[in-house]
Amino acid sequence: MRRTEFRALRLRALWRGLLHSEGGSGDRIVPPTGITAQLTLFSAGAMAFLAVFALALALASGRLAERWSSELGQSVTVRVSAPAAEQEARAQAVLQILQATPGAGRPRLLSEDEVTELLMPWFGPDMPVAALPVPALIDLPIAGDDFDAEGLRLRLEAEAPGAILDDHTQWRRPLVSAASRLRVLGAVSLLLIAGASGAMIALAAKAALAANGQVIRVLRLIGARDITIATAFVRRFTRRAAIGAAAGTLLGMGAVALLPDMSAAGGFLTGLGFQGWGWLLPLLIPVISAAVGFLATRWAALTMLGAVR
């Protein structure tokens, strides 16, 4: 119990030291410039820059999963395969069945140009699609909750041989699963970035403490407490982490803003950005970086001070 109370008091003393502008004698032993300052600023800025893109990836993947699930779940497709002489008649018969289906919207038979456009990514623009035995495609929107895909599939099998219902489940599940995994990957990347940033700040703080080991011994001889010395290091490195992360976050947000929006090409990479309130989330990165810097430097400082006697 006494050890827990001592740690709580020590943590409160560190926070009080961070809130004051004067660091006392311990603040003078922290190099205001030099390699440790540059490394801390650079690492915090670089990690914040990467964190912005990891956050953008996580948010974009979430939007992508929702969009794919929504768009592919709003309609079904019916393929009508028949000899060329009978295909038109069978397509019209299937249209009549679909028009009488509960919960279904107005079916639409895709034109030859629309079918050609759908097949172009696979066959290329020069392939004579009209000469191929391409089935007729009917787009059927889902208008109500009473739509029964399995019941419609069985009815088509019985009344319209050659008509196959495709509810896009085969395509929707792997696409949504892939987008969801990308979102998890983005979240894991944020955790790894935070851990790497904390490790680099801790190493920089240990290097600064080791370089001032003799000064620390002298300060102890004249009555300076470990908490005073640690507070100076924690304050300095926390500020460096916050400043570097703020600069990296602004640069990352500017880079994301320069990416094309989704209307430019409609692909996944064109949607890699922030929307609406999502632009406020990167502003939390400098705050989190400062907290990581505080915890990493506190651990490094107290560990090193306990070793230096």
mmCIF file with all atom_site columns, N, CA, C and O in Angstrom, residues 253-291:
data_model
loop_
_atom_site.group_PDB
_atom_site.id
_atom_site.type_symbol
_atom_site.label_atom_id
_atom_site.label_alt_id
_atom_site.label_comp_id
_atom_site.label_asym_id
_atom_site.label_entity_id
_atom_site.label_seq_id
_atom_site.pdbx_PDB_ins_code
_atom_site.Cartn_x
_atom_site.Cartn_y
_atom_site.Cartn_z
_atom_site.occupancy
_atom_site.B_iso_or_equiv
_atom_site.pdbx_formal_charge
_atom_site.auth_seq_id
_atom_site.auth_comp_id
_atom_site.auth_asym_id
_atom_site.auth_atom_id
_atom_site.pdbx_PDB_model_num
ATOM 1   N N  . MET A 1 253 ? -2.296  15.841 -42.561 1.00 0.00 ? 253 MET A N  1
ATOM 2   C CA . MET A 1 253 ? -3.633  16.277 -42.950 1.00 0.00 ? 253 MET A CA 1
ATOM 3   C C  . MET A 1 253 ? -3.596  17.031 -44.275 1.00 0.00 ? 253 MET A C  1
ATOM 4   O O  . MET A 1 253 ? -4.505  16.897 -45.107 1.00 0.00 ? 253 MET A O  1
ATOM 5   N N  . GLY A 1 254 ? -2.524  17.815 -44.486 1.00 0.00 ? 254 GLY A N  1
ATOM 6   C CA . GLY A 1 254 ? -2.390  18.498 -45.770 1.00 0.00 ? 254 GLY A CA 1
ATOM 7   C C  . GLY A 1 254 ? -2.189  17.520 -46.912 1.00 0.00 ? 254 GLY A C  1
ATOM 8   O O  . GLY A 1 254 ? -2.763  17.686 -48.002 1.00 0.00 ? 254 GLY A O  1
ATOM 9   N N  . ALA A 1 255 ? -1.394  16.467 -46.672 1.00 0.00 ? 255 ALA A N  1
ATOM 10  C CA . ALA A 1 255 ? -1.179  15.455 -47.717 1.00 0.00 ? 255 ALA A CA 1
ATOM 11  C C  . ALA A 1 255 ? -2.463  14.700 -48.023 1.00 0.00 ? 255 ALA A C  1
ATOM 12  O O  . ALA A 1 255 ? -2.767  14.410 -49.190 1.00 0.00 ? 255 ALA A O  1
ATOM 13  N N  . VAL A 1 256 ? -3.233  14.375 -46.985 1.00 0.00 ? 256 VAL A N  1
ATOM 14  C CA . VAL A 1 256 ? -4.503  13.677 -47.209 1.00 0.00 ? 256 VAL A CA 1
ATOM 15  C C  . VAL A 1 256 ? -5.484  14.582 -47.962 1.00 0.00 ? 256 VAL A C  1
ATOM 16  O O  . VAL A 1 256 ? -6.240  14.113 -48.820 1.00 0.00 ? 256 VAL A O  1
ATOM 17  N N  . ALA A 1 257 ? -5.471  15.867 -47.651 1.00 0.00 ? 257 ALA A N  1
ATOM 18  C CA . ALA A 1 257 ? -6.381  16.788 -48.331 1.00 0.00 ? 257 ALA A CA 1
ATOM 19  C C  . ALA A 1 257 ? -6.069  16.903 -49.818 1.00 0.00 ? 257 ALA A C  1
ATOM 20  O O  . ALA A 1 257 ? -6.959  17.214 -50.620 1.00 0.00 ? 257 ALA A O  1
ATOM 21  N N  . LEU A 1 258 ? -4.823  16.646 -50.198 1.00 0.00 ? 258 LEU A N  1
ATOM 22  C CA . LEU A 1 258 ? -4.445  16.737 -51.614 1.00 0.00 ? 258 LEU A CA 1
ATOM 23  C C  . LEU A 1 258 ? -4.842  15.504 -52.413 1.00 0.00 ? 258 LEU A C  1
ATOM 24  O O  . LEU A 1 258 ? -4.778  15.526 -53.644 1.00 0.00 ? 258 LEU A O  1
ATOM 25  N N  . LEU A 1 259 ? -5.238  14.415 -51.734 1.00 0.00 ? 259 LEU A N  1
ATOM 26  C CA . LEU A 1 259 ? -5.670  13.217 -52.446 1.00 0.00 ? 259 LEU A CA 1
ATOM 27  C C  . LEU A 1 259 ? -6.972  13.493 -53.183 1.00 0.00 ? 259 LEU A C  1
ATOM 28  O O  . LEU A 1 259 ? -7.815  14.261 -52.700 1.00 0.00 ? 259 LEU A O  1
ATOM 29  N N  . PRO A 1 260 ? -7.192  12.877 -54.345 1.00 0.00 ? 260 PRO A N  1
ATOM 30  C CA . PRO A 1 260 ? -8.456  13.076 -55.059 1.00 0.00 ? 260 PRO A CA 1
ATOM 31  C C  . PRO A 1 260 ? -9.615  12.487 -54.289 1.00 0.00 ? 260 PRO A C  1
ATOM 32  O O  . PRO A 1 260 ? -9.461  11.491 -53.569 1.00 0.00 ? 260 PRO A O  1
ATOM 33  N N  . ASP A 1 261 ? -10.793 13.118 -54.429 1.00 0.00 ? 261 ASP A N  1
ATOM 34  C CA . ASP A 1 261 ? -11.953 12.591 -53.726 1.00 0.00 ? 261 ASP A CA 1
ATOM 35  C C  . ASP A 1 261 ? -12.544 11.427 -54.509 1.00 0.00 ? 261 ASP A C  1
ATOM 36  O O  . ASP A 1 261 ? -12.103 11.073 -55.590 1.00 0.00 ? 261 ASP A O  1
ATOM 37  N N  . MET A 1 262 ? -13.584 10.835 -53.938 1.00 0.00 ? 262 MET A N  1
ATOM 38  C CA . MET A 1 262 ? -14.149 9.626  -54.522 1.00 0.00 ? 262 MET A CA 1
ATOM 39  C C  . MET A 1 262 ? -14.786 9.879  -55.877 1.00 0.00 ? 262 MET A C  1
ATOM 40  O O  . MET A 1 262 ? -14.841 8.998  -56.721 1.00 0.00 ? 262 MET A O  1
ATOM 41  N N  . SER A 1 263 ? -15.278 11.082 -56.123 1.00 0.00 ? 263 SER A N  1
ATOM 42  C CA . SER A 1 263 ? -15.926 11.376 -57.394 1.00 0.00 ? 263 SER A CA 1
ATOM 43  C C  . SER A 1 263 ? -14.940 11.474 -58.542 1.00 0.00 ? 263 SER A C  1
ATOM 44  O O  . SER A 1 263 ? -15.329 11.476 -59.702 1.00 0.00 ? 263 SER A O  1
ATOM 45  N N  . ALA A 1 264 ? -13.637 11.559 -58.223 1.00 0.00 ? 264 ALA A N  1
ATOM 46  C CA . ALA A 1 264 ? -12.650 11.717 -59.285 1.00 0.00 ? 264 ALA A CA 1
ATOM 47  C C  . ALA A 1 264 ? -12.501 10.453 -60.113 1.00 0.00 ? 264 ALA A C  1
ATOM 48  O O  . ALA A 1 264 ? -12.376 10.506 -61.327 1.00 0.00 ? 264 ALA A O  1
ATOM 49  N N  . ALA A 1 265 ? -12.496 9.293  -59.451 1.00 0.00 ? 265 ALA A N  1
ATOM 50  C CA . ALA A 1 265 ? -12.334 8.053  -60.200 1.00 0.00 ? 265 ALA A CA 1
ATOM 51  C C  . ALA A 1 265 ? -13.209 6.929  -59.673 1.00 0.00 ? 265 ALA A C  1
ATOM 52  O O  . ALA A 1 265 ? -13.410 5.952  -60.351 1.00 0.00 ? 265 ALA A O  1
ATOM 53  N N  . GLY A 1 266 ? -13.692 7.070  -58.456 1.00 0.00 ? 266 GLY A N  1
ATOM 54  C CA . GLY A 1 266 ? -14.589 6.066  -57.907 1.00 0.00 ? 266 GLY A CA 1
ATOM 55  C C  . GLY A 1 266 ? -13.896 4.854  -57.327 1.00 0.00 ? 266 GLY A C  1
ATOM 56  O O  . GLY A 1 266 ? -14.542 3.907  -56.906 1.00 0.00 ? 266 GLY A O  1
ATOM 57  N N  . GLY A 1 267 ? -12.583 4.825  -57.295 1.00 0.00 ? 267 GLY A N  1
ATOM 58  C CA . GLY A 1 267 ? -11.864 3.684  -56.756 1.00 0.00 ? 267 GLY A CA 1
ATOM 59  C C  . GLY A 1 267 ? -11.656 3.803  -55.271 1.00 0.00 ? 267 GLY A C  1
ATOM 60  O O  . GLY A 1 267 ? -11.994 4.794  -54.641 1.00 0.00 ? 267 GLY A O  1
ATOM 61  N N  . PHE A 1 268 ? -11.032 2.750  -54.715 1.00 0.00 ? 268 PHE A N  1
ATOM 62  C CA . PHE A 1 268 ? -10.825 2.745  -53.274 1.00 0.00 ? 268 PHE A CA 1
ATOM 63  C C  . PHE A 1 268 ? -9.826  3.807  -52.840 1.00 0.00 ? 268 PHE A C  1
ATOM 64  O O  . PHE A 1 268 ? -10.042 4.540  -51.897 1.00 0.00 ? 268 PHE A O  1
ATOM 65  N N  . LEU A 1 269 ? -8.685  3.903  -53.554 1.00 0.00 ? 269 LEU A N  1
ATOM 66  C CA . LEU A 1 269 ? -7.650  4.837  -53.138 1.00 0.00 ? 269 LEU A CA 1
ATOM 67  C C  . LEU A 1 269 ? -8.123  6.271  -53.212 1.00 0.00 ? 269 LEU A C  1
ATOM 68  O O  . LEU A 1 269 ? -7.632  7.130  -52.497 1.00 0.00 ? 269 LEU A O  1
ATOM 69  N N  . THR A 1 270 ? -9.094  6.570  -54.101 1.00 0.00 ? 270 THR A N  1
ATOM 70  C CA . THR A 1 270 ? -9.598  7.935  -54.184 1.00 0.00 ? 270 THR A CA 1
ATOM 71  C C  . THR A 1 270 ? -10.478 8.279  -52.988 1.00 0.00 ? 270 THR A C  1
ATOM 72  O O  . THR A 1 270 ? -10.800 9.435  -52.782 1.00 0.00 ? 270 THR A O  1
ATOM 73  N N  . GLY A 1 271 ? -10.889 7.261  -52.207 1.00 0.00 ? 271 GLY A N  1
ATOM 74  C CA . GLY A 1 271 ? -11.694 7.529  -51.023 1.00 0.00 ? 271 GLY A CA 1
ATOM 75  C C  . GLY A 1 271 ? -10.878 7.528  -49.750 1.00 0.00 ? 271 GLY A C  1
ATOM 76  O O  . GLY A 1 271 ? -11.438 7.567  -48.660 1.00 0.00 ? 271 GLY A O  1
ATOM 77  N N  . LEU A 1 272 ? -9.540  7.479  -49.876 1.00 0.00 ? 272 LEU A N  1
ATOM 78  C CA . LEU A 1 272 ? -8.669  7.443  -48.711 1.00 0.00 ? 272 LEU A CA 1
ATOM 79  C C  . LEU A 1 272 ? -8.518  8.861  -48.170 1.00 0.00 ? 272 LEU A C  1
ATOM 80  O O  . LEU A 1 272 ? -7.653  9.618  -48.591 1.00 0.00 ? 272 LEU A O  1
ATOM 81  N N  . GLY A 1 273 ? -9.383  9.222  -47.245 1.00 0.00 ? 273 GLY A N  1
ATOM 82  C CA . GLY A 1 273 ? -9.347  10.569 -46.686 1.00 0.00 ? 273 GLY A CA 1
ATOM 83  C C  . GLY A 1 273 ? -10.316 10.669 -45.526 1.00 0.00 ? 273 GLY A C  1
ATOM 84  O O  . GLY A 1 273 ? -10.848 9.679  -45.026 1.00 0.00 ? 273 GLY A O  1
ATOM 85  N N  . PHE A 1 274 ? -10.552 11.892 -45.078 1.00 0.00 ? 274 PHE A N  1
ATOM 86  C CA . PHE A 1 274 ? -11.468 12.145 -43.982 1.00 0.00 ? 274 PHE A CA 1
ATOM 87  C C  . PHE A 1 274 ? -12.715 12.833 -44.524 1.00 0.00 ? 274 PHE A C  1
ATOM 88  O O  . PHE A 1 274 ? -12.654 13.560 -45.519 1.00 0.00 ? 274 PHE A O  1
ATOM 89  N N  . GLN A 1 275 ? -13.811 12.607 -43.855 1.00 0.00 ? 275 GLN A N  1
ATOM 90  C CA . GLN A 1 275 ? -15.072 13.218 -44.243 1.00 0.00 ? 275 GLN A CA 1
ATOM 91  C C  . GLN A 1 275 ? -15.766 13.778 -43.019 1.00 0.00 ? 275 GLN A C  1
ATOM 92  O O  . GLN A 1 275 ? -15.831 13.116 -41.985 1.00 0.00 ? 275 GLN A O  1
ATOM 93  N N  . GLY A 1 276 ? -16.276 14.993 -43.132 1.00 0.00 ? 276 GLY A N  1
ATOM 94  C CA . GLY A 1 276 ? -17.057 15.590 -42.053 1.00 0.00 ? 276 GLY A CA 1
ATOM 95  C C  . GLY A 1 276 ? -16.281 15.686 -40.757 1.00 0.00 ? 276 GLY A C  1
ATOM 96  O O  . GLY A 1 276 ? -15.168 16.231 -40.692 1.00 0.00 ? 276 GLY A O  1
ATOM 97  N N  . TRP A 1 277 ? -16.895 15.141 -39.701 1.00 0.00 ? 277 TRP A N  1
ATOM 98  C CA . TRP A 1 277 ? -16.279 15.205 -38.366 1.00 0.00 ? 277 TRP A CA 1
ATOM 99  C C  . TRP A 1 277 ? -14.986 14.413 -38.298 1.00 0.00 ? 277 TRP A C  1
ATOM 100 O O  . TRP A 1 277 ? -14.215 14.574 -37.344 1.00 0.00 ? 277 TRP A O  1
ATOM 101 N N  . GLY A 1 278 ? -14.731 13.554 -39.279 1.00 0.00 ? 278 GLY A N  1
ATOM 102 C CA . GLY A 1 278 ? -13.504 12.775 -39.281 1.00 0.00 ? 278 GLY A CA 1
ATOM 103 C C  . GLY A 1 278 ? -12.248 13.627 -39.329 1.00 0.00 ? 278 GLY A C  1
ATOM 104 O O  . GLY A 1 278 ? -11.175 13.175 -38.914 1.00 0.00 ? 278 GLY A O  1
ATOM 105 N N  . TRP A 1 279 ? -12.369 14.855 -39.831 1.00 0.00 ? 279 TRP A N  1
ATOM 106 C CA . TRP A 1 279 ? -11.204 15.748 -39.876 1.00 0.00 ? 279 TRP A CA 1
ATOM 107 C C  . TRP A 1 279 ? -10.769 16.187 -38.483 1.00 0.00 ? 279 TRP A C  1
ATOM 108 O O  . TRP A 1 279 ? -9.651  16.685 -38.310 1.00 0.00 ? 279 TRP A O  1
ATOM 109 N N  . LEU A 1 280 ? -11.633 16.022 -37.489 1.00 0.00 ? 280 LEU A N  1
ATOM 110 C CA . LEU A 1 280 ? -11.252 16.393 -36.124 1.00 0.00 ? 280 LEU A CA 1
ATOM 111 C C  . LEU A 1 280 ? -10.435 15.307 -35.431 1.00 0.00 ? 280 LEU A C  1
ATOM 112 O O  . LEU A 1 280 ? -9.699  15.596 -34.481 1.00 0.00 ? 280 LEU A O  1
ATOM 113 N N  . LEU A 1 281 ? -10.559 14.068 -35.888 1.00 0.00 ? 281 LEU A N  1
ATOM 114 C CA . LEU A 1 281 ? -9.862  12.962 -35.222 1.00 0.00 ? 281 LEU A CA 1
ATOM 115 C C  . LEU A 1 281 ? -8.339  13.100 -35.267 1.00 0.00 ? 281 LEU A C  1
ATOM 116 O O  . LEU A 1 281 ? -7.675  12.801 -34.271 1.00 0.00 ? 281 LEU A O  1
ATOM 117 N N  . PRO A 1 282 ? -7.728  13.530 -36.395 1.00 0.00 ? 282 PRO A N  1
ATOM 118 C CA . PRO A 1 282 ? -6.259  13.662 -36.371 1.00 0.00 ? 282 PRO A CA 1
ATOM 119 C C  . PRO A 1 282 ? -5.746  14.665 -35.350 1.00 0.00 ? 282 PRO A C  1
ATOM 120 O O  . PRO A 1 282 ? -4.580  14.592 -34.956 1.00 0.00 ? 282 PRO A O  1
ATOM 121 N N  . LEU A 1 283 ? -6.601  15.598 -34.930 1.00 0.00 ? 283 LEU A N  1
ATOM 122 C CA . LEU A 1 283 ? -6.165  16.577 -33.939 1.00 0.00 ? 283 LEU A CA 1
ATOM 123 C C  . LEU A 1 283 ? -5.876  15.931 -32.582 1.00 0.00 ? 283 LEU A C  1
ATOM 124 O O  . LEU A 1 283 ? -5.234  16.550 -31.724 1.00 0.00 ? 283 LEU A O  1
ATOM 125 N N  . LEU A 1 284 ? -6.351  14.702 -32.394 1.00 0.00 ? 284 LEU A N  1
ATOM 126 C CA . LEU A 1 284 ? -6.056  13.993 -31.149 1.00 0.00 ? 284 LEU A CA 1
ATOM 127 C C  . LEU A 1 284 ? -4.656  13.386 -31.154 1.00 0.00 ? 284 LEU A C  1
ATOM 128 O O  . LEU A 1 284 ? -4.147  13.005 -30.093 1.00 0.00 ? 284 LEU A O  1
ATOM 129 N N  . ILE A 1 285 ? -4.036  13.289 -32.318 1.00 0.00 ? 285 ILE A N  1
ATOM 130 C CA . ILE A 1 285 ? -2.723  12.640 -32.411 1.00 0.00 ? 285 ILE A CA 1
ATOM 131 C C  . ILE A 1 285 ? -1.668  13.382 -31.593 1.00 0.00 ? 285 ILE A C  1
ATOM 132 O O  . ILE A 1 285 ? -0.899  12.748 -30.858 1.00 0.00 ? 285 ILE A O  1
ATOM 133 N N  . PRO A 1 286 ? -1.544  14.731 -31.675 1.00 0.00 ? 286 PRO A N  1
ATOM 134 C CA . PRO A 1 286 ? -0.552  15.402 -30.824 1.00 0.00 ? 286 PRO A CA 1
ATOM 135 C C  . PRO A 1 286 ? -0.803  15.196 -29.334 1.00 0.00 ? 286 PRO A C  1
ATOM 136 O O  . PRO A 1 286 ? 0.147   15.068 -28.552 1.00 0.00 ? 286 PRO A O  1
ATOM 137 N N  . VAL A 1 287 ? -2.084  15.153 -28.942 1.00 0.00 ? 287 VAL A N  1
ATOM 138 C CA . VAL A 1 287 ? -2.399  14.931 -27.527 1.00 0.00 ? 287 VAL A CA 1
ATOM 139 C C  . VAL A 1 287 ? -1.951  13.535 -27.097 1.00 0.00 ? 287 VAL A C  1
ATOM 140 O O  . VAL A 1 287 ? -1.333  13.350 -26.038 1.00 0.00 ? 287 VAL A O  1
ATOM 141 N N  . ILE A 1 288 ? -2.268  12.541 -27.931 1.00 0.00 ? 288 ILE A N  1
ATOM 142 C CA . ILE A 1 288 ? -1.860  11.172 -27.611 1.00 0.00 ? 288 ILE A CA 1
ATOM 143 C C  . ILE A 1 288 ? -0.341  11.047 -27.637 1.00 0.00 ? 288 ILE A C  1
ATOM 144 O O  . ILE A 1 288 ? 0.258   10.347 -26.809 1.00 0.00 ? 288 ILE A O  1
ATOM 145 N N  . SER A 1 289 ? 0.293   11.724 -28.601 1.00 0.00 ? 289 SER A N  1
ATOM 146 C CA . SER A 1 289 ? 1.750   11.680 -28.673 1.00 0.00 ? 289 SER A CA 1
ATOM 147 C C  . SER A 1 289 ? 2.379   12.289 -27.427 1.00 0.00 ? 289 SER A C  1
ATOM 148 O O  . SER A 1 289 ? 3.383   11.778 -26.903 1.00 0.00 ? 289 SER A O  1
ATOM 149 N N  . ALA A 1 290 ? 1.811   13.383 -26.934 1.00 0.00 ? 290 ALA A N  1
ATOM 150 C CA . ALA A 1 290 ? 2.324   13.987 -25.702 1.00 0.00 ? 290 ALA A CA 1
ATOM 151 C C  . ALA A 1 290 ? 2.150   13.035 -24.519 1.00 0.00 ? 290 ALA A C  1
ATOM 152 O O  . ALA A 1 290 ? 3.040   12.919 -23.662 1.00 0.00 ? 290 ALA A O  1
ATOM 153 N N  . ALA A 1 291 ? 1.012   12.342 -24.465 1.00 0.00 ? 291 ALA A N  1
ATOM 154 C CA . ALA A 1 291 ? 0.795   11.383 -23.384 1.00 0.00 ? 291 ALA A CA 1
ATOM 155 C C  . ALA A 1 291 ? 1.788   10.222 -23.478 1.00 0.00 ? 291 ALA A C  1
ATOM 156 O O  . ALA A 1 291 ? 2.336   9.776  -22.466 1.00 0.00 ? 291 ALA A O  1
#
